[in-house]
Amino acid sequence: MQGHVHVVDDDASFRTAIERRLKLAGYQVATYPSAQQLLDCLPDDSEPGCILLDVHIPGLSGPELQGRLNELGLTLPIVFLTGHADTPTTVRTIKAGAEDFLTKPVESEQLLGAIARAMARHATVRDERSRLGEVRALAAELTPREQQVFGLVVRGKLNKQIAHELGTTERTIKAHRHQVMEKMKTRSLAELVTLAERLGMLG
Amino acid sequence: MVRICGWIIGLLALLAPICVSAQPARPHSVLVLDQSDLRGPFHYQLWSGLRGVLDARAGVRVTIYGENLDLPRFGGAVYTESLKRHLKEKYRDRPIDVIVSMGRGMLEHTLSWRAELWPDTPIVFAMLDERDLAKLEQQSNVTGVILKNSMAGAIKAARAVVPDLDTVALVGDAWERQALFSHWSEEIPAATSGLNVIDIVGQKMSDIRKRVAELPERSAIIYTGVFSDGEGTFYPAATAFGMIAEKANRPIIVGAEPLLAMGGIGGYVLLATEIGTEAAKIALRILNGERAGDIPPARAGVKPLFSWPQMQRWNVSESSLPEGSEVRFREQTFLERYRWQSMAVVAALLLQAGLITFLLHERHLRHDAEVESRNRMSELAHVNRNATAGELSSSIAHELNQPLGSILTNAETAELILRSDNPDLEEVREILADIKRDDQRAGEVIRRLRAFLKRTPFETREVDLNEIMNEAFKFLSVQASGRNVALYLQTAPGELRINGDPIQLQQVILNLVVNSMDAMSAIPYGRTVIGRTELNGGSAVEISISDSGPGIPSDKLSQVFDPFFTTKDQGMGIGLSIARSIILAHKGNIWAENQTGGGATFHFTLPLAA
């Protein structure tokens, strides 16, 4: 599987070794001696990729970079790789969404496995996100009245109840409902509810 | 009447003893007839000897009359006759109990006047040579003090003074005019046998002075007595002797004690005081009731005496003097003269030496204690380093795993490359070079760690403190990021050369930084440690470690370096105490203070290498 691996490590020798190995495995590799450098030229997360991040780097530390990337909404999964793993740091990073936490020296198999998993995860996330984008685009086509109806339908309200609530006739609601199904390209109420959930309407 | 007579008789009987005891005792009187002139020390000594004894008599006082008849200068029948008349008139009403007669000439006169002037008075003679004693056998009521005054004695003294003596010069007035030494003229042949004799007897003073100045080597002067210059001028004995001694080129053997003080080297001399004393003692016995005839003549008044300054002048050693000799005017040695001062100085020196010894001993003990304390400190420092290494294990693991990680990855990559159909050997070569370098890096970490953990004695050498700071901070960086502490280091430009033990100094820095990190464990964010090195004047370097923690309670500032003082639950209270011990062993200072903006700063200074 192809993809872009962003390696952040202050140890030049280690960066070279990892770069060699990952390239041999078929990945594209970008290396950064510090967290700040990665922040300075943020990688494109629309392509498949992941970040291989050292915990102990001078300046901005690995976990700190993780926090910043989360804030920025970057979806690239992070695999931590450290010379020494202490429990608090491990827990903190995993809770913050790290894909994996590896300890040096790491065997290639383990490393490549973790990267592959991160790549797959990223693919899923990206798919998910692109599908959500489509749904959002569909939802944007709805008129305000249709959106109102959409919101009430997915909460399980009957047409009669909706008509009463919106102060209109049952027939009108039926038409709106049909339009919503049409525009959202769904054939069943169940599908419509799934989309609504993905859009965060059922919070 | 009978009663009255009885009363009177009784009264008389009562009064009788009172009358007897009330009758005054007649004071005793002694007449001293001296043939000499009354001037001069010999006379004074003789008289002080006499008076010393007679005046000290308990009970009845003794009156002393004295006559100096100056017989050496005056003589003749007419003079003697006039003297007799004079004395007869003078002492007509003065009863004399004892006559003391000094000298042979005087004794002869006394005896000749005796029948007429003092027929029953006992006579005590003095200064009479034993040779003349025989002539007195037939005289009754006469006794006295005899002495042996021989030329042989003078020659013996001369031989003692001049060991290789071959010549003697005889100096004195004509023998017949000599009161005390006239009999020597008969002795000359026997006494001087084997010696050359230069006869300067009976010469004029000017000639004597000339001749005594030209005496040959290996000679000595035998001096009897000169009283006139032979041209009509008479001298006191001491004056004449002084004139001769002034010119003499050889040691002078003398016959009278006072001449010792005037340039005579010594000899068997007449002791005037002793003669006076002995004569007086005999006179006293007679006054106390003994008969003169029953008192045998006493022998006294001659003794070998020598003068120390003259012995020094003629290089005479004390051991060559005749047996029983007494040395006069001995120059006191420094120690004798300043006895107390010397003793005080010696005591002070001894005290000082004792004190110095004591202090040296103390210093030795102190040095031992210092060495011991330094050894203990080194051992404790070693224990502390072990503990620190434990605390810093994450840093150590990181340091090691970094190169090991590279090595593993590189090795696996190389394996894969070699397994391919068309292996890129150039890359494999690069990889191997990298592996080698990383292996060395790992080895270096182990070496440093071993050095840090080794139990080493305190050893200083010239080191760059900036380099030590850099290494320590690099080592601490992992620990710091793991504990979410920002670590900064600002070093003074250039090198800071100091004399120190690099391991121990690194330990100080580690201890201080770890201490700072521990102090900040409770604060939620903004944990910062800043290390600084800077020159402090031209001769010292100052290092400070500041943190952003809560600071040190002001009442604890002075205690933080005390052993076993700790505010941590897990701490031993050893780290800062070790840091202080190490800095003090490096002749530096260490102290803690709170920053105005919060947080604590630890400072230490070290002297720059000269």
Tab-separated table of N, CA, C and O in Angstrom, chain A residues 32-131:
chain	number	residue	atom	x	y	z
A	32	TYR	N	11.486	15.341	9.373
A	32	TYR	CA	11.519	16.639	10.041
A	32	TYR	C	12.355	16.484	11.323
A	32	TYR	O	12.044	15.627	12.152
A	33	PRO	N	13.397	17.314	11.492
A	33	PRO	CA	14.212	17.209	12.723
A	33	PRO	C	13.486	17.775	13.939
A	33	PRO	O	13.898	17.520	15.069
A	34	SER	N	12.439	18.557	13.737
A	34	SER	CA	11.728	19.074	14.918
A	34	SER	C	10.238	19.181	14.619
A	34	SER	O	9.826	19.200	13.463
A	35	ALA	N	9.448	19.255	15.670
A	35	ALA	CA	7.999	19.341	15.535
A	35	ALA	C	7.618	20.630	14.831
A	35	ALA	O	6.681	20.669	14.031
A	36	GLN	N	8.387	21.672	15.122
A	36	GLN	CA	8.060	22.977	14.557
A	36	GLN	C	8.137	22.946	13.028
A	36	GLN	O	7.317	23.547	12.350
A	37	GLN	N	9.126	22.188	12.535
A	37	GLN	CA	9.290	22.121	11.084
A	37	GLN	C	8.069	21.477	10.418
A	37	GLN	O	7.679	21.873	9.338
A	38	LEU	N	7.497	20.502	11.091
A	38	LEU	CA	6.302	19.874	10.527
A	38	LEU	C	5.140	20.857	10.533
A	38	LEU	O	4.368	20.961	9.583
A	39	LEU	N	5.053	21.626	11.620
A	39	LEU	CA	3.992	22.624	11.710
A	39	LEU	C	4.157	23.686	10.636
A	39	LEU	O	3.188	24.226	10.110
A	40	ASP	N	5.424	24.006	10.343
A	40	ASP	CA	5.706	25.062	9.373
A	40	ASP	C	5.253	24.673	7.959
A	40	ASP	O	4.858	25.543	7.193
A	41	CYS	N	5.382	23.364	7.632
A	41	CYS	CA	4.871	22.957	6.319
A	41	CYS	C	3.950	21.758	6.526
A	41	CYS	O	4.350	20.613	6.372
A	42	LEU	N	2.740	22.108	6.907
A	42	LEU	CA	1.767	21.068	7.247
A	42	LEU	C	1.533	20.129	6.067
A	42	LEU	O	1.321	20.580	4.948
A	43	PRO	N	1.603	18.825	6.304
A	43	PRO	CA	1.380	17.874	5.221
A	43	PRO	C	-0.115	17.854	4.809
A	43	PRO	O	-0.990	18.178	5.601
A	44	ASP	N	-0.292	17.491	3.582
A	44	ASP	CA	-1.655	17.389	3.044
A	44	ASP	C	-2.272	16.083	3.517
A	44	ASP	O	-1.754	15.006	3.233
A	45	ASP	N	-3.391	16.186	4.259
A	45	ASP	CA	-3.948	14.939	4.796
A	45	ASP	C	-5.024	14.349	3.888
A	45	ASP	O	-5.709	13.410	4.263
A	46	SER	N	-5.120	14.909	2.679
A	46	SER	CA	-6.087	14.310	1.772
A	46	SER	C	-5.490	13.086	1.088
A	46	SER	O	-6.202	12.245	0.574
A	47	GLU	N	-4.161	13.048	1.093
A	47	GLU	CA	-3.505	11.858	0.551
A	47	GLU	C	-3.308	10.858	1.681
A	47	GLU	O	-3.220	11.241	2.840
A	48	PRO	N	-3.159	9.596	1.311
A	48	PRO	CA	-2.911	8.608	2.368
A	48	PRO	C	-1.573	8.898	3.054
A	48	PRO	O	-0.595	9.212	2.391
A	49	GLY	N	-1.587	8.806	4.330
A	49	GLY	CA	-0.339	9.076	5.036
A	49	GLY	C	-0.487	8.915	6.529
A	49	GLY	O	-1.565	8.633	7.041
A	50	CYS	N	0.659	9.025	7.201
A	50	CYS	CA	0.636	9.021	8.675
A	50	CYS	C	1.885	9.724	9.174
A	50	CYS	O	2.788	10.049	8.404
A	51	ILE	N	1.930	9.973	10.486
A	51	ILE	CA	3.081	10.655	11.094
A	51	ILE	C	3.768	9.683	12.049
A	51	ILE	O	3.115	9.057	12.890
A	52	LEU	N	5.119	9.556	11.875
A	52	LEU	CA	5.919	8.750	12.810
A	52	LEU	C	6.630	9.754	13.717
A	52	LEU	O	7.488	10.512	13.260
A	53	LEU	N	6.235	9.784	14.971
A	53	LEU	CA	6.633	10.908	15.833
A	53	LEU	C	7.427	10.432	17.056
A	53	LEU	O	6.996	9.560	17.799
A	54	ASP	N	8.603	11.056	17.258
A	54	ASP	CA	9.422	10.782	18.453
A	54	ASP	C	8.807	11.542	19.629
A	54	ASP	O	8.278	12.643	19.466
A	55	VAL	N	8.811	10.950	20.763
A	55	VAL	CA	8.247	11.617	21.947
A	55	VAL	C	9.180	12.732	22.432
A	55	VAL	O	8.777	13.859	22.664
A	56	HIS	N	10.468	12.356	22.591
A	56	HIS	CA	11.421	13.308	23.191
A	56	HIS	C	12.183	14.030	22.095
A	56	HIS	O	13.185	13.535	21.614
A	57	ILE	N	11.665	15.162	21.715
A	57	ILE	CA	12.428	15.986	20.784
A	57	ILE	C	12.552	17.370	21.381
A	57	ILE	O	11.661	17.843	22.091
A	58	PRO	N	13.673	18.008	21.146
A	58	PRO	CA	13.876	19.337	21.714
A	58	PRO	C	12.829	20.304	21.187
A	58	PRO	O	12.323	20.128	20.079
A	59	GLY	N	12.544	21.290	21.995
A	59	GLY	CA	11.512	22.250	21.625
A	59	GLY	C	10.152	21.631	21.876
A	59	GLY	O	9.912	21.022	22.922
A	60	LEU	N	9.276	21.773	20.880
A	60	LEU	CA	7.932	21.200	20.984
A	60	LEU	C	8.069	19.683	21.056
A	60	LEU	O	8.688	19.064	20.190
A	61	SER	N	7.498	19.068	22.075
A	61	SER	CA	7.647	17.615	22.217
A	61	SER	C	6.600	16.907	21.361
A	61	SER	O	5.665	17.538	20.840
A	62	GLY	N	6.781	15.577	21.226
A	62	GLY	CA	5.855	14.789	20.421
A	62	GLY	C	4.404	14.962	20.849
A	62	GLY	O	3.542	15.331	20.023
A	63	PRO	N	4.088	14.713	22.139
A	63	PRO	CA	2.701	14.852	22.587
A	63	PRO	C	2.158	16.251	22.365
A	63	PRO	O	0.965	16.432	22.067
A	64	GLU	N	3.029	17.277	22.497
A	64	GLU	CA	2.575	18.651	22.277
A	64	GLU	C	2.187	18.852	20.814
A	64	GLU	O	1.174	19.487	20.505
A	65	LEU	N	2.999	18.296	19.912
A	65	LEU	CA	2.690	18.394	18.484
A	65	LEU	C	1.351	17.715	18.181
A	65	LEU	O	0.524	18.231	17.424
A	66	GLN	N	1.144	16.560	18.844
A	66	GLN	CA	-0.114	15.826	18.666
A	66	GLN	C	-1.297	16.732	18.996
A	66	GLN	O	-2.279	16.818	18.255
A	67	GLY	N	-1.168	17.440	20.145
A	67	GLY	CA	-2.235	18.338	20.584
A	67	GLY	C	-2.499	19.417	19.535
A	67	GLY	O	-3.642	19.706	19.177
A	68	ARG	N	-1.402	20.007	19.028
A	68	ARG	CA	-1.543	21.084	18.053
A	68	ARG	C	-2.233	20.586	16.785
A	68	ARG	O	-3.104	21.262	16.215
A	69	LEU	N	-1.849	19.389	16.329
A	69	LEU	CA	-2.420	18.834	15.095
A	69	LEU	C	-3.907	18.551	15.280
A	69	LEU	O	-4.719	18.782	14.378
A	70	ASN	N	-4.251	18.049	16.465
A	70	ASN	CA	-5.669	17.808	16.762
A	70	ASN	C	-6.464	19.095	16.677
A	70	ASN	O	-7.548	19.147	16.119
A	71	GLU	N	-5.845	20.151	17.271
A	71	GLU	CA	-6.513	21.459	17.238
A	71	GLU	C	-6.728	21.914	15.803
A	71	GLU	O	-7.748	22.506	15.458
A	72	LEU	N	-5.743	21.629	14.969
A	72	LEU	CA	-5.797	22.066	13.575
A	72	LEU	C	-6.731	21.174	12.740
A	72	LEU	O	-6.973	21.455	11.583
A	73	GLY	N	-7.202	20.058	13.318
A	73	GLY	CA	-8.108	19.167	12.625
A	73	GLY	C	-7.441	18.288	11.590
A	73	GLY	O	-8.073	17.788	10.671
A	74	LEU	N	-6.150	18.142	11.727
A	74	LEU	CA	-5.426	17.289	10.789
A	74	LEU	C	-5.783	15.835	11.070
A	74	LEU	O	-5.726	15.383	12.206
A	75	THR	N	-6.072	15.078	10.069
A	75	THR	CA	-6.562	13.716	10.284
A	75	THR	C	-5.477	12.667	10.207
A	75	THR	O	-5.745	11.485	10.399
A	76	LEU	N	-4.228	13.090	9.880
A	76	LEU	CA	-3.161	12.094	9.754
A	76	LEU	C	-2.983	11.337	11.062
A	76	LEU	O	-2.784	11.965	12.114
A	77	PRO	N	-3.049	10.003	11.023
A	77	PRO	CA	-2.843	9.241	12.259
A	77	PRO	C	-1.384	9.361	12.724
A	77	PRO	O	-0.499	9.546	11.902
A	78	ILE	N	-1.187	9.285	14.025
A	78	ILE	CA	0.172	9.439	14.581
A	78	ILE	C	0.614	8.123	15.213
A	78	ILE	O	-0.092	7.544	16.035
A	79	VAL	N	1.804	7.663	14.794
A	79	VAL	CA	2.443	6.512	15.454
A	79	VAL	C	3.620	7.068	16.256
A	79	VAL	O	4.515	7.701	15.690
A	80	PHE	N	3.560	6.866	17.570
A	80	PHE	CA	4.674	7.344	18.402
A	80	PHE	C	5.783	6.309	18.447
A	80	PHE	O	5.541	5.100	18.484
A	81	LEU	N	6.987	6.834	18.438
A	81	LEU	CA	8.153	5.943	18.483
A	81	LEU	C	9.141	6.604	19.432
A	81	LEU	O	9.596	7.724	19.182
A	82	THR	N	9.450	5.941	20.528
A	82	THR	CA	10.285	6.618	21.525
A	82	THR	C	11.397	5.717	22.034
A	82	THR	O	11.285	4.494	22.003
A	83	GLY	N	12.428	6.360	22.487
A	83	GLY	CA	13.557	5.620	23.077
A	83	GLY	C	13.191	5.061	24.429
A	83	GLY	O	13.773	4.091	24.901
A	84	HIS	N	12.277	5.731	25.086
A	84	HIS	CA	11.882	5.261	26.410
A	84	HIS	C	10.410	5.600	26.614
A	84	HIS	O	10.015	6.753	26.539
A	85	ALA	N	9.623	4.575	26.856
A	85	ALA	CA	8.189	4.797	27.010
A	85	ALA	C	7.830	4.790	28.476
A	85	ALA	O	7.983	3.787	29.146
A	86	ASP	N	7.400	5.949	28.972
A	86	ASP	CA	6.910	5.942	30.350
A	86	ASP	C	5.391	5.924	30.312
A	86	ASP	O	4.766	6.451	29.385
A	87	THR	N	4.820	5.296	31.290
A	87	THR	CA	3.380	5.040	31.271
A	87	THR	C	2.546	6.312	31.127
A	87	THR	O	1.650	6.348	30.282
A	88	PRO	N	2.805	7.369	31.892
A	88	PRO	CA	1.943	8.548	31.758
A	88	PRO	C	1.918	9.091	30.333
A	88	PRO	O	0.859	9.428	29.812
A	89	THR	N	3.116	9.167	29.730
A	89	THR	CA	3.175	9.704	28.375
A	89	THR	C	2.384	8.806	27.414
A	89	THR	O	1.613	9.294	26.569
A	90	THR	N	2.584	7.484	27.562
A	90	THR	CA	1.881	6.547	26.682
A	90	THR	C	0.373	6.737	26.788
A	90	THR	O	-0.333	6.896	25.786
A	91	VAL	N	-0.114	6.759	28.002
A	91	VAL	CA	-1.557	6.881	28.221
A	91	VAL	C	-2.081	8.181	27.638
A	91	VAL	O	-3.098	8.227	26.953
A	92	ARG	N	-1.324	9.240	27.886
A	92	ARG	CA	-1.742	10.566	27.433
A	92	ARG	C	-1.884	10.586	25.908
A	92	ARG	O	-2.888	11.065	25.367
A	93	THR	N	-0.877	10.038	25.244
A	93	THR	CA	-0.893	10.111	23.782
A	93	THR	C	-1.982	9.219	23.187
A	93	THR	O	-2.651	9.607	22.232
A	94	ILE	N	-2.155	8.044	23.775
A	94	ILE	CA	-3.196	7.134	23.255
A	94	ILE	C	-4.574	7.765	23.431
A	94	ILE	O	-5.420	7.752	22.545
A	95	LYS	N	-4.760	8.386	24.612
A	95	LYS	CA	-6.053	9.046	24.872
A	95	LYS	C	-6.299	10.161	23.884
A	95	LYS	O	-7.442	10.444	23.508
A	96	ALA	N	-5.203	10.808	23.485
A	96	ALA	CA	-5.339	11.920	22.546
A	96	ALA	C	-5.466	11.413	21.118
A	96	ALA	O	-5.406	12.195	20.167
A	97	GLY	N	-5.571	10.091	20.959
A	97	GLY	CA	-5.865	9.563	19.633
A	97	GLY	C	-4.700	8.986	18.869
A	97	GLY	O	-4.795	8.804	17.655
A	98	ALA	N	-3.576	8.699	19.557
A	98	ALA	CA	-2.444	8.129	18.838
A	98	ALA	C	-2.813	6.761	18.289
A	98	ALA	O	-3.531	5.997	18.931
A	99	GLU	N	-2.304	6.481	17.095
A	99	GLU	CA	-2.612	5.221	16.457
A	99	GLU	C	-1.884	4.071	17.137
A	99	GLU	O	-2.435	3.006	17.361
A	100	ASP	N	-0.633	4.330	17.483
A	100	ASP	CA	0.180	3.280	18.120
A	100	ASP	C	1.311	3.925	18.924
A	100	ASP	O	1.608	5.100	18.741
A	101	PHE	N	1.928	3.132	19.769
A	101	PHE	CA	3.026	3.651	20.578
A	101	PHE	C	4.122	2.596	20.579
A	101	PHE	O	3.990	1.555	21.207
A	102	LEU	N	5.205	2.855	19.884
A	102	LEU	CA	6.279	1.869	19.744
A	102	LEU	C	7.524	2.343	20.480
A	102	LEU	O	7.737	3.540	20.675
A	103	THR	N	8.343	1.371	20.867
A	103	THR	CA	9.574	1.701	21.582
A	103	THR	C	10.784	1.301	20.750
A	103	THR	O	10.809	0.215	20.169
A	104	LYS	N	11.757	2.193	20.694
A	104	LYS	CA	13.016	1.870	20.016
A	104	LYS	C	13.797	0.903	20.886
A	104	LYS	O	13.761	1.057	22.110
A	105	PRO	N	14.567	-0.011	20.371
A	105	PRO	CA	14.648	-0.305	18.934
A	105	PRO	C	13.430	-1.118	18.490
A	105	PRO	O	13.014	-2.019	19.217
A	106	VAL	N	12.915	-0.790	17.329
A	106	VAL	CA	11.699	-1.449	16.879
A	106	VAL	C	12.012	-2.294	15.638
A	106	VAL	O	12.803	-1.890	14.790
A	107	GLU	N	11.436	-3.476	15.621
A	107	GLU	CA	11.660	-4.327	14.453
A	107	GLU	C	10.822	-3.814	13.301
A	107	GLU	O	9.697	-3.324	13.495
A	108	SER	N	11.361	-3.975	12.105
A	108	SER	CA	10.701	-3.426	10.910
A	108	SER	C	9.281	-3.947	10.784
A	108	SER	O	8.356	-3.199	10.461
A	109	GLU	N	9.129	-5.248	11.032
A	109	GLU	CA	7.813	-5.884	10.888
A	109	GLU	C	6.778	-5.142	11.728
A	109	GLU	O	5.706	-4.759	11.258
A	110	GLN	N	7.169	-4.904	12.980
A	110	GLN	CA	6.285	-4.226	13.915
A	110	GLN	C	5.996	-2.801	13.448
A	110	GLN	O	4.856	-2.343	13.458
A	111	LEU	N	7.088	-2.145	13.030
A	111	LEU	CA	6.961	-0.764	12.591
A	111	LEU	C	6.061	-0.679	11.348
A	111	LEU	O	5.123	0.128	11.297
A	112	LEU	N	6.350	-1.561	10.378
A	112	LEU	CA	5.581	-1.510	9.136
A	112	LEU	C	4.121	-1.870	9.389
A	112	LEU	O	3.221	-1.286	8.795
A	113	GLY	N	3.927	-2.810	10.320
A	113	GLY	CA	2.564	-3.185	10.684
A	113	GLY	C	1.799	-1.977	11.203
A	113	GLY	O	0.669	-1.690	10.784
A	114	ALA	N	2.443	-1.279	12.123
A	114	ALA	CA	1.812	-0.118	12.734
A	114	ALA	C	1.516	0.937	11.686
A	114	ALA	O	0.443	1.562	11.690
A	115	ILE	N	2.464	1.132	10.773
A	115	ILE	CA	2.275	2.148	9.741
A	115	ILE	C	1.144	1.720	8.799
A	115	ILE	O	0.290	2.547	8.422
A	116	ALA	N	1.129	0.437	8.472
A	116	ALA	CA	0.072	-0.050	7.588
A	116	ALA	C	-1.293	0.178	8.233
A	116	ALA	O	-2.242	0.654	7.592
A	117	ARG	N	-1.359	-0.146	9.535
A	117	ARG	CA	-2.636	0.053	10.236
A	117	ARG	C	-3.027	1.525	10.231
A	117	ARG	O	-4.184	1.882	10.008
A	118	ALA	N	-2.026	2.373	10.419
A	118	ALA	CA	-2.300	3.810	10.443
A	118	ALA	C	-2.804	4.267	9.073
A	118	ALA	O	-3.743	5.064	8.973
A	119	MET	N	-2.159	3.735	8.030
A	119	MET	CA	-2.558	4.092	6.673
A	119	MET	C	-4.013	3.668	6.425
A	119	MET	O	-4.816	4.447	5.891
A	120	ALA	N	-4.332	2.439	6.833
A	120	ALA	CA	-5.687	1.915	6.636
A	120	ALA	C	-6.680	2.789	7.382
A	120	ALA	O	-7.745	3.160	6.853
A	121	ARG	N	-6.304	3.101	8.578
A	121	ARG	CA	-7.176	3.942	9.387
A	121	ARG	C	-7.419	5.278	8.708
A	121	ARG	O	-8.525	5.786	8.665
A	122	HIS	N	-6.286	5.802	8.171
A	122	HIS	CA	-6.401	7.092	7.507
A	122	HIS	C	-7.319	6.984	6.298
A	122	HIS	O	-8.141	7.876	6.040
A	123	ALA	N	-7.205	5.857	5.587
A	123	ALA	CA	-8.063	5.656	4.413
A	123	ALA	C	-9.527	5.675	4.841
A	123	ALA	O	-10.357	6.357	4.248
A	124	THR	N	-9.817	4.925	5.911
A	124	THR	CA	-11.175	4.878	6.430
A	124	THR	C	-11.652	6.276	6.780
A	124	THR	O	-12.745	6.694	6.401
A	125	VAL	N	-10.812	6.969	7.507
A	125	VAL	CA	-11.191	8.294	7.942
A	125	VAL	C	-11.455	9.189	6.741
A	125	VAL	O	-12.437	9.929	6.699
A	126	ARG	N	-10.533	9.053	5.775
A	126	ARG	CA	-10.695	9.886	4.592
A	126	ARG	C	-11.991	9.521	3.869
A	126	ARG	O	-12.751	10.399	3.492
A	127	ASP	N	-12.289	8.196	3.684
A	127	ASP	CA	-13.531	7.748	3.021
A	127	ASP	C	-14.726	8.334	3.731
A	127	ASP	O	-15.608	8.924	3.130
A	128	GLU	N	-14.675	8.114	5.035
A	128	GLU	CA	-15.758	8.582	5.872
A	128	GLU	C	-16.001	10.058	5.645
A	128	GLU	O	-17.129	10.508	5.459
A	129	ARG	N	-14.876	10.747	5.641
A	129	ARG	CA	-14.997	12.184	5.550
A	129	ARG	C	-15.526	12.591	4.170
A	129	ARG	O	-16.346	13.500	4.051
A	130	SER	N	-15.073	11.865	3.148
A	130	SER	CA	-15.539	12.259	1.799
A	130	SER	C	-17.030	11.954	1.650
A	130	SER	O	-17.785	12.722	1.067
A	131	ARG	N	-17.474	10.822	2.256
A	131	ARG	CA	-18.903	10.500	2.173
A	131	ARG	C	-19.723	11.519	2.951
A	131	ARG	O	-20.767	11.979	2.505
